GROMACS .gro file of C-alpha atoms in nm:
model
  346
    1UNK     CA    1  -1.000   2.049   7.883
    2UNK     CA    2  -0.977   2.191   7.512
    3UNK     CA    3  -0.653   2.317   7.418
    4UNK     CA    4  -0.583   2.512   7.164
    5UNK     CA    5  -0.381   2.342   6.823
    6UNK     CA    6  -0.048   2.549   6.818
    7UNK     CA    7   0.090   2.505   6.469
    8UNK     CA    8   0.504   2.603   6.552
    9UNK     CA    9   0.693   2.665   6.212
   10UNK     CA   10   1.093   2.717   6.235
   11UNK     CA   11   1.191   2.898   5.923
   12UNK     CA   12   1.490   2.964   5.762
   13UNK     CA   13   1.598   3.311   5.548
   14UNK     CA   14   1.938   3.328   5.386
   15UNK     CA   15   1.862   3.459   5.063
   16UNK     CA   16   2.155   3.731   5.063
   17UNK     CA   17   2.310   3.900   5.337
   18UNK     CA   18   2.072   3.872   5.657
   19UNK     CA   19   2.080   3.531   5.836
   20UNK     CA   20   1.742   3.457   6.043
   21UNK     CA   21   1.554   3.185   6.165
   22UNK     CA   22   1.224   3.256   6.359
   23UNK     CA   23   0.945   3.022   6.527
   24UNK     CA   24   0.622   3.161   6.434
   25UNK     CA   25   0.291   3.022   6.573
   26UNK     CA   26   0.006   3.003   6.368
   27UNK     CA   27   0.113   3.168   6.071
   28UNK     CA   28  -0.017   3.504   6.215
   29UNK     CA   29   0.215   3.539   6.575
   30UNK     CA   30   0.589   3.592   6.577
   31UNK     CA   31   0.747   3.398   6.918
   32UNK     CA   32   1.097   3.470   6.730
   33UNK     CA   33   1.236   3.633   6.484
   34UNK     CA   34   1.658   3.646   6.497
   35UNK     CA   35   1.818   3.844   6.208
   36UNK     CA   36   2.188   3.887   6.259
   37UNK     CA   37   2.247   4.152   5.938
   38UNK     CA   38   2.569   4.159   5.758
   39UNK     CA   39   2.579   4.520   5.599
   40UNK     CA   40   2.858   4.615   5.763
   41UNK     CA   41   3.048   4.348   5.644
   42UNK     CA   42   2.953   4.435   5.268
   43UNK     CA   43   2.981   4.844   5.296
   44UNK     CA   44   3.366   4.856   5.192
   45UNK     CA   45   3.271   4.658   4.885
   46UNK     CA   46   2.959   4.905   4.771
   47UNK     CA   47   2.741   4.581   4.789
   48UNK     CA   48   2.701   4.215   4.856
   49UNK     CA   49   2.965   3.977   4.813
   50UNK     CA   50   2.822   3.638   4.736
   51UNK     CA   51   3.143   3.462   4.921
   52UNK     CA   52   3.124   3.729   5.189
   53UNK     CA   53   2.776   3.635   5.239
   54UNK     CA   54   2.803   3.270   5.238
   55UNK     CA   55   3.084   3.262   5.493
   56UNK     CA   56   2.861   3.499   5.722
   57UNK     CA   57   2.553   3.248   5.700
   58UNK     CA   58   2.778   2.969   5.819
   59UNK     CA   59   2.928   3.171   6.104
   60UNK     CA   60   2.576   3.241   6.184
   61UNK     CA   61   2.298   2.972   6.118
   62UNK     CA   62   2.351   2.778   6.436
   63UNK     CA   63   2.363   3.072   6.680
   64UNK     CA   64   2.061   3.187   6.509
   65UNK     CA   65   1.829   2.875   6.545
   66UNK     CA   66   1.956   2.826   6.904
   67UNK     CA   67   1.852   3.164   6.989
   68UNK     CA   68   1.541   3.180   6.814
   69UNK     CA   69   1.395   2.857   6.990
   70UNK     CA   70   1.523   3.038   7.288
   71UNK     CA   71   1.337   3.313   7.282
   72UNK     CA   72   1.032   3.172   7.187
   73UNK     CA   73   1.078   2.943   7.433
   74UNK     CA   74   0.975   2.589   7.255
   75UNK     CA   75   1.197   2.256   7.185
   76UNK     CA   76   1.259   2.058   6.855
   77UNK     CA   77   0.954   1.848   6.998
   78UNK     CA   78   0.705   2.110   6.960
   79UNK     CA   79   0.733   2.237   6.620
   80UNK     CA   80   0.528   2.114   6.343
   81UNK     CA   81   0.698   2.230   6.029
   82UNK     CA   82   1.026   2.338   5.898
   83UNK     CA   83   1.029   2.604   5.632
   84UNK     CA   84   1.301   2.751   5.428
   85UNK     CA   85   1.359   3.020   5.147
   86UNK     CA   86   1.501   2.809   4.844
   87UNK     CA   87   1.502   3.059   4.628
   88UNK     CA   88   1.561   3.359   4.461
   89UNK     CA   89   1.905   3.477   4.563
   90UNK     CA   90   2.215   3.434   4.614
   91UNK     CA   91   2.276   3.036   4.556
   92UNK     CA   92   2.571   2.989   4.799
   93UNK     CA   93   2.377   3.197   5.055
   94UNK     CA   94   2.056   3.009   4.982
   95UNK     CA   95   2.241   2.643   4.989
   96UNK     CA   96   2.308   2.737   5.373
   97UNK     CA   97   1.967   2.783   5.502
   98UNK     CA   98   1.876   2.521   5.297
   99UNK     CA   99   2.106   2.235   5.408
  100UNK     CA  100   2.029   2.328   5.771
  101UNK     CA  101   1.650   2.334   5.761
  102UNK     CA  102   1.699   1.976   5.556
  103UNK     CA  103   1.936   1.880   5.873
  104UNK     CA  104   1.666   2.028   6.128
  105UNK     CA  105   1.327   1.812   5.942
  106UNK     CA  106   1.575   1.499   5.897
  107UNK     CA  107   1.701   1.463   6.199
  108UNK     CA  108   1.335   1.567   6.461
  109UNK     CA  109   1.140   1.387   6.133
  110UNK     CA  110   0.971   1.729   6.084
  111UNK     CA  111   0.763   1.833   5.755
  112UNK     CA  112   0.989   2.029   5.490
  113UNK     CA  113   0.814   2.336   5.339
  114UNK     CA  114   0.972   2.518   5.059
  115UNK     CA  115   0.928   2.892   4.979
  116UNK     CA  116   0.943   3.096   4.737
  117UNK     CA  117   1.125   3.468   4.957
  118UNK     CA  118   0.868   3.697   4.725
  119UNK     CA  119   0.600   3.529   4.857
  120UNK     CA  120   0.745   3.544   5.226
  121UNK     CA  121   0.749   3.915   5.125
  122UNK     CA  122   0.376   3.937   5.063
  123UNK     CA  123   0.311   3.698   5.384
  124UNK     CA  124   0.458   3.952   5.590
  125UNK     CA  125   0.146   4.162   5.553
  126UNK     CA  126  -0.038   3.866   5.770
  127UNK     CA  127   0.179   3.922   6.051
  128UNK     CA  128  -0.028   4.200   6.103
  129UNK     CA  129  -0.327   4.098   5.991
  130UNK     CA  130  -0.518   3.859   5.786
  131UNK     CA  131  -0.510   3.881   5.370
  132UNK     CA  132  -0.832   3.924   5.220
  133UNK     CA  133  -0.856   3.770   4.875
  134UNK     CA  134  -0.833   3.848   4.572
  135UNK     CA  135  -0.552   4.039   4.658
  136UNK     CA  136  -0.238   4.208   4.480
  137UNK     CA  137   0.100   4.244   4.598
  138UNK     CA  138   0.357   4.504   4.503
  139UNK     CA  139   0.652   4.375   4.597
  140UNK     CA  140   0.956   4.652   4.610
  141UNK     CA  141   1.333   4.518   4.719
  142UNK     CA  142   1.657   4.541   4.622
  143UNK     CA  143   1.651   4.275   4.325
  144UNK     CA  144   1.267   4.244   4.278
  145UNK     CA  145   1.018   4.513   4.094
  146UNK     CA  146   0.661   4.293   4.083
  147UNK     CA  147   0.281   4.310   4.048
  148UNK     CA  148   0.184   3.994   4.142
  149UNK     CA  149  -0.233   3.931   4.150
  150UNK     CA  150  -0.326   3.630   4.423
  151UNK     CA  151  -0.712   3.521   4.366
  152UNK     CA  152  -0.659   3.279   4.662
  153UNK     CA  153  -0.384   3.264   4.909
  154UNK     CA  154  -0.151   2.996   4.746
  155UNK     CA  155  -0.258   3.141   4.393
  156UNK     CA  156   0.026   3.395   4.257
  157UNK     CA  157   0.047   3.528   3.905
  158UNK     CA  158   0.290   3.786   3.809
  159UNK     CA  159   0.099   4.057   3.607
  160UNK     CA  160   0.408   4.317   3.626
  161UNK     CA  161   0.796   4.290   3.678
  162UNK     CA  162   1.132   4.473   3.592
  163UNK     CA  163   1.302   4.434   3.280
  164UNK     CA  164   1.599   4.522   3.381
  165UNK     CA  165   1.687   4.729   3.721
  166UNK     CA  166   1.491   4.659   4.004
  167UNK     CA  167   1.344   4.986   4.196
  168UNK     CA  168   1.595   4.865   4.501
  169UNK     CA  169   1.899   4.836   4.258
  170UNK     CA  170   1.878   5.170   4.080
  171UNK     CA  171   1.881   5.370   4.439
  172UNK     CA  172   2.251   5.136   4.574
  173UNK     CA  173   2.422   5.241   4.179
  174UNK     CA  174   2.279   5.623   4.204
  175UNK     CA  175   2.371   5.608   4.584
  176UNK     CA  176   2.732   5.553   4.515
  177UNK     CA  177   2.722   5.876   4.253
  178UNK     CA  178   2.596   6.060   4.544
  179UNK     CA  179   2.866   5.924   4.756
  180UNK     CA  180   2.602   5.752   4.960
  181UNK     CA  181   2.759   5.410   5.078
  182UNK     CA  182   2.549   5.102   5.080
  183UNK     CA  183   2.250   5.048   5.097
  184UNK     CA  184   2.108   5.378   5.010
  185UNK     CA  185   1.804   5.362   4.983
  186UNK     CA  186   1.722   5.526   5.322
  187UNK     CA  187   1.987   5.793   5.266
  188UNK     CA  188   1.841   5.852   4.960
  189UNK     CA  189   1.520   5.887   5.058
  190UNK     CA  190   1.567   6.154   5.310
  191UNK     CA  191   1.762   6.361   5.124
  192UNK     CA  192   1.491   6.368   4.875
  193UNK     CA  193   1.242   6.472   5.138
  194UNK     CA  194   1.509   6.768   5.152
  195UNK     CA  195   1.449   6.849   4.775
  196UNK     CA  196   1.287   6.902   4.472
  197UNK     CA  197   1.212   6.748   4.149
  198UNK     CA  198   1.355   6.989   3.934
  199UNK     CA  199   1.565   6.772   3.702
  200UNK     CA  200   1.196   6.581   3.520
  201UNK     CA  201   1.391   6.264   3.479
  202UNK     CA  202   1.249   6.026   3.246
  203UNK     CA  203   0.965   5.813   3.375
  204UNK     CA  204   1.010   5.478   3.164
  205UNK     CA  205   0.759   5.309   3.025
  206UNK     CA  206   0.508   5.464   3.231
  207UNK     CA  207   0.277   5.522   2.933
  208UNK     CA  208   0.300   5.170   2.801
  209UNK     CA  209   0.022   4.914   2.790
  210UNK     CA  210   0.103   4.652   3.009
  211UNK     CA  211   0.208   4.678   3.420
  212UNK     CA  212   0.618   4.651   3.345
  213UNK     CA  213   0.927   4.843   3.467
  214UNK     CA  214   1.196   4.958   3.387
  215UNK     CA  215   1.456   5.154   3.599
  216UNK     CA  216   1.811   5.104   3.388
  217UNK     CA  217   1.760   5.413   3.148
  218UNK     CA  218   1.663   5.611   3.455
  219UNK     CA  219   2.010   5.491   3.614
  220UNK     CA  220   2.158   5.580   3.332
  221UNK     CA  221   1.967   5.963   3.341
  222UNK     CA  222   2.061   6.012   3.701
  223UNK     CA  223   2.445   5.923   3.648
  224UNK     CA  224   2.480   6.121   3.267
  225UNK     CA  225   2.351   6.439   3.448
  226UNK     CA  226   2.585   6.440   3.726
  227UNK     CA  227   2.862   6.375   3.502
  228UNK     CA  228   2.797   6.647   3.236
  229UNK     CA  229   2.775   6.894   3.526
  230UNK     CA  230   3.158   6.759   3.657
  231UNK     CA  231   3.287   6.809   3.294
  232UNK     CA  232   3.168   7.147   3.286
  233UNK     CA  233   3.243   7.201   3.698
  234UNK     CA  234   2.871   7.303   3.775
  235UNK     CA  235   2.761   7.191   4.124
  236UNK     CA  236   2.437   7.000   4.167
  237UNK     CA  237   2.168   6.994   4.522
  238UNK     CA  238   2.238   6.652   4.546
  239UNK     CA  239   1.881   6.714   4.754
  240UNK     CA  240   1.689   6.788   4.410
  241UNK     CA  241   1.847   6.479   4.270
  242UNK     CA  242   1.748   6.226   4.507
  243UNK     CA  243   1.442   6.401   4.491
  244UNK     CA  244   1.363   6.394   4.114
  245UNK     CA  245   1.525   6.048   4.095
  246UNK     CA  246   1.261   5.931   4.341
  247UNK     CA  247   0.975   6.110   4.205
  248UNK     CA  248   1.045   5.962   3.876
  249UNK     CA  249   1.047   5.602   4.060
  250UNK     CA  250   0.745   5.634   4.278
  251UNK     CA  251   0.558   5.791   4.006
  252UNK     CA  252   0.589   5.482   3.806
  253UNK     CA  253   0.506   5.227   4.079
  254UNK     CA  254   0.228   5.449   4.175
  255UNK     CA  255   0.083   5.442   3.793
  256UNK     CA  256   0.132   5.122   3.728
  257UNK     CA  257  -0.034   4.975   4.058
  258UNK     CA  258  -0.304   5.186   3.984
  259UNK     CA  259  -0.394   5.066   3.673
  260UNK     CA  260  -0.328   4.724   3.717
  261UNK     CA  261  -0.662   4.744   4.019
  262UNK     CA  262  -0.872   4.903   3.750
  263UNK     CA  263  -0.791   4.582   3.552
  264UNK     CA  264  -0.766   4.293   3.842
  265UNK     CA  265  -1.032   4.415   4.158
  266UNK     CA  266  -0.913   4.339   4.483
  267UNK     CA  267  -1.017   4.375   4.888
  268UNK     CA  268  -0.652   4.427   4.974
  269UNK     CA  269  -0.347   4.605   4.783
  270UNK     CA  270   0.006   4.477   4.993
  271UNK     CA  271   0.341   4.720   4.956
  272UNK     CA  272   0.632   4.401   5.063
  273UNK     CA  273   0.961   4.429   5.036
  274UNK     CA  274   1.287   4.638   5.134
  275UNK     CA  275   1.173   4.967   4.946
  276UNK     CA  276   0.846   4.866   5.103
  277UNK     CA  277   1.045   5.090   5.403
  278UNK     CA  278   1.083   5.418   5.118
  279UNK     CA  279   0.861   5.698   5.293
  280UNK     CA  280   0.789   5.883   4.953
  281UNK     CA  281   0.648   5.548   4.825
  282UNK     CA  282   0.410   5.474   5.147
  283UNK     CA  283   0.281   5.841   5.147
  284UNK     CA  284   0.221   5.834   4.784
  285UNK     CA  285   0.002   5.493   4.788
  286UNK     CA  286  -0.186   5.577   5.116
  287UNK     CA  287  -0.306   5.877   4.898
  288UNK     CA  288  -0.373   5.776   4.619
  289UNK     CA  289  -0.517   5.398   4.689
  290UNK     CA  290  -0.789   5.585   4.904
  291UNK     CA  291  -0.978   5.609   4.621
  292UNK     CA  292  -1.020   5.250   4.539
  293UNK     CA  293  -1.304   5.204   4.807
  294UNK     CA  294  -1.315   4.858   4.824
  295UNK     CA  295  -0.945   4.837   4.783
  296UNK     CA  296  -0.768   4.865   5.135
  297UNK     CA  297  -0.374   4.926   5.136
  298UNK     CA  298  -0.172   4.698   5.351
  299UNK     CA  299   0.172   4.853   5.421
  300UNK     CA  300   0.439   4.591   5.571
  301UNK     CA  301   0.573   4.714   5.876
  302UNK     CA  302   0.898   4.882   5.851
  303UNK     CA  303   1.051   4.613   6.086
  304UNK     CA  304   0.965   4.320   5.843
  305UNK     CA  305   1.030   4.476   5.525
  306UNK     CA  306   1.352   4.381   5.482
  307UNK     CA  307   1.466   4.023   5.461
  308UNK     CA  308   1.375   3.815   5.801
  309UNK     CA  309   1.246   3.463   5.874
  310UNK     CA  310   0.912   3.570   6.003
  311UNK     CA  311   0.785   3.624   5.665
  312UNK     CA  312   0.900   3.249   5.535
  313UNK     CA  313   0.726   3.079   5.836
  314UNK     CA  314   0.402   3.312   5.740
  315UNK     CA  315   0.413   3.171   5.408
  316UNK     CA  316   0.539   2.827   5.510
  317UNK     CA  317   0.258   2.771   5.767
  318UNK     CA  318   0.011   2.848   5.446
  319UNK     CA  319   0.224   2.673   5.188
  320UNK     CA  320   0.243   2.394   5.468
  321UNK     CA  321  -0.174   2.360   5.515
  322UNK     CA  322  -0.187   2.335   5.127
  323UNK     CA  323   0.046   2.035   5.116
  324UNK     CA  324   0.338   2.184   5.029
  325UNK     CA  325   0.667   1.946   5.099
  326UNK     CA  326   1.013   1.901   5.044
  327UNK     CA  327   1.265   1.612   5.065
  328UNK     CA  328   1.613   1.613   5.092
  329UNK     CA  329   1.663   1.675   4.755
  330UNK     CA  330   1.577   2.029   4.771
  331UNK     CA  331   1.813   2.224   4.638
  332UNK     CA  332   1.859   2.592   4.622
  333UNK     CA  333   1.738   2.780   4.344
  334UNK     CA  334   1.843   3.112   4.284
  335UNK     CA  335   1.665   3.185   3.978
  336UNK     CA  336   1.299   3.056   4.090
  337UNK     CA  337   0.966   3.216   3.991
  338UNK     CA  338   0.608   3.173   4.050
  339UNK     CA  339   0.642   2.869   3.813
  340UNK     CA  340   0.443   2.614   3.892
  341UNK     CA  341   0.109   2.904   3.979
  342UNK     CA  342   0.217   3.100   3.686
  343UNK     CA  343   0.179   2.805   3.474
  344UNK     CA  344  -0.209   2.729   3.600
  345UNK     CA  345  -0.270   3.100   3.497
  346UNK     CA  346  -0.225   3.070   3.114
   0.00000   0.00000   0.00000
């Protein structure tokens, strides 16, 4: 009888304030995917505590991984890999998914991949369905703004990123002007839906030859305008804000993604990330990436967008095929980039 190879990956995501471990089979199938969120916990501060979050992820790692073998219904002895984010984030958040998936591989003598959470972002998309290659990713969350071109699926080269702001961060500081609470960038979004954009606010180097971004003078637009019209008690549709702030945000992602698949050709164009979720966004790139023919638009599901361990054992079963490894020396590292691909690339 022929059975089928079942490649199990248990992966680990602790990269700020959502704790989850999943089993995923294959690289394509979720069996599990446990997220116990903390947002609550982080709403009376206006945003993530680093301590808060840490002391969360230990309250919450083991629970997790019991449940998510649970419910996918498999034992230590039937996994193949172990994956983990190690970075970017939060490094006391990071250090606790990464110390338990070391304690997990050690102690079953399991494989140890490492993963970089953007690309987990981008895998997401193959939770759906395969990635074609070449491909491009624009990857939209609350500390990450990037292009990133992949000519082969464990290629990634950053073509575009923030300089300052990230897309996610600019809607939590305008938020709290709006007296939205955080996060806000669902609140945001539908009240711009309610609006229009009658305010023109500055669309930053949208003009400028190369595939950057920049949302900190736009920020700083957003909160100078409602301030002037305090000083001088005029009252503002806080609808026509959000909605001019957001036009002037998806208007840049929109221009810059499309001019970056003039320049780099590719079968599939992936939206990842939490603002992946923002409706203007996903309307305005289903419209406008139709006419790329042999482009096809891959939007994340709204359930994966934000953080989750599905995505790392996506990109840990492919990371994992390609001989990817760890020992227990990995450490967290909350600054990490596509280093060691960006490097090939120049």
């Amino acid at each position: 009888m022929n059975l089928v190879a079942r490649d199990l990956v248990l992966s680990f995501e602790t990269s700020c304030d959502e704790t989850s471990v999943a089993v995923i089979e294959n690289g394509n199938k979720i069996l599990s995917n446990i997220v116990a969120t903390q947002i609550k916990s982080h709403q009376r501060f206006g945003g993530v505590v680093p301590e808060v979050a840490s002391r969360h992820h230990i309250e919450q790692i083991t629970g997790c991984i019991e449940d998510a073998l649970r419910d996918a219904d498999v034992t230590y002895d039937d996994l193949t890999s172990v994956a983990v984010t190690y970075g970017p984030g939060l490094v006391a958040a990071l250090l606790i998914g990464v110390t338990a998936a070391k304690a997990v591989a050690w102690a079953h003598n399991l494989p140890l991949v490492p993963v970089n959470h953007l690309a987990g972002h981008i895998y997401a998309a193959r939770l759906v369905e395969p990635i074609e290659f070449p491909a491009m990713a624009l990857v939209v969350s609350g500390g990450h703004t990037e292009l990133v071109y992949m000519p082969e699926e464990d290629k990634f080269e950053i073509i575009g990123e923030t300089r300052d702001d990230a897309a996610g961060e600019a809607y939590d500081k305008i938020g709290r002007v709006l007296g939205i609470n955080y996060p806000a960038g669902k609140p945001v979004d539908e009240l711009a839906h309610q609006g229009k954009d009658t305010f023109k606010f500055p669309r930053a180097m949208d003009s400028d030859d190369n595939f950057d971004f920049s949302f900190s003078g736009l920020k700083s637009a957003f909160i100078n305008t409602v301030h002037h019209a305090d000083q001088i008690h005029e009252e503002l549709s806080r609808e026509d804000l959000a909605a001019s702030f957001q036009q002037a945000v998806v208007d840049v992602l929109a221009d810059k993604t499309q001019r970056a698949l003039k320049e780099f050709p590719v079968k599939q164009l992936i939206l990842a990330g939490g603002v992946a979720a923002n409706k203007g966004l996903r309307e305005r790139l289903t419209k406008e990436i139709a006419s790329f023919k042999d482009t096809k638009l891959e939007l994340v599901p709204l359930s994966l967008c934000g953080d989750n361990a599905a995505m790392i054992g996506a990109a840990g079963e492919m990371l994992y095929r390609h001989g990817a490894r760890a020992d227990a020396t990995l450490n967290a590292d909350p600054g990490l980039e596509f280093e060691w691909l960006a490097d090939e690339a120049k």
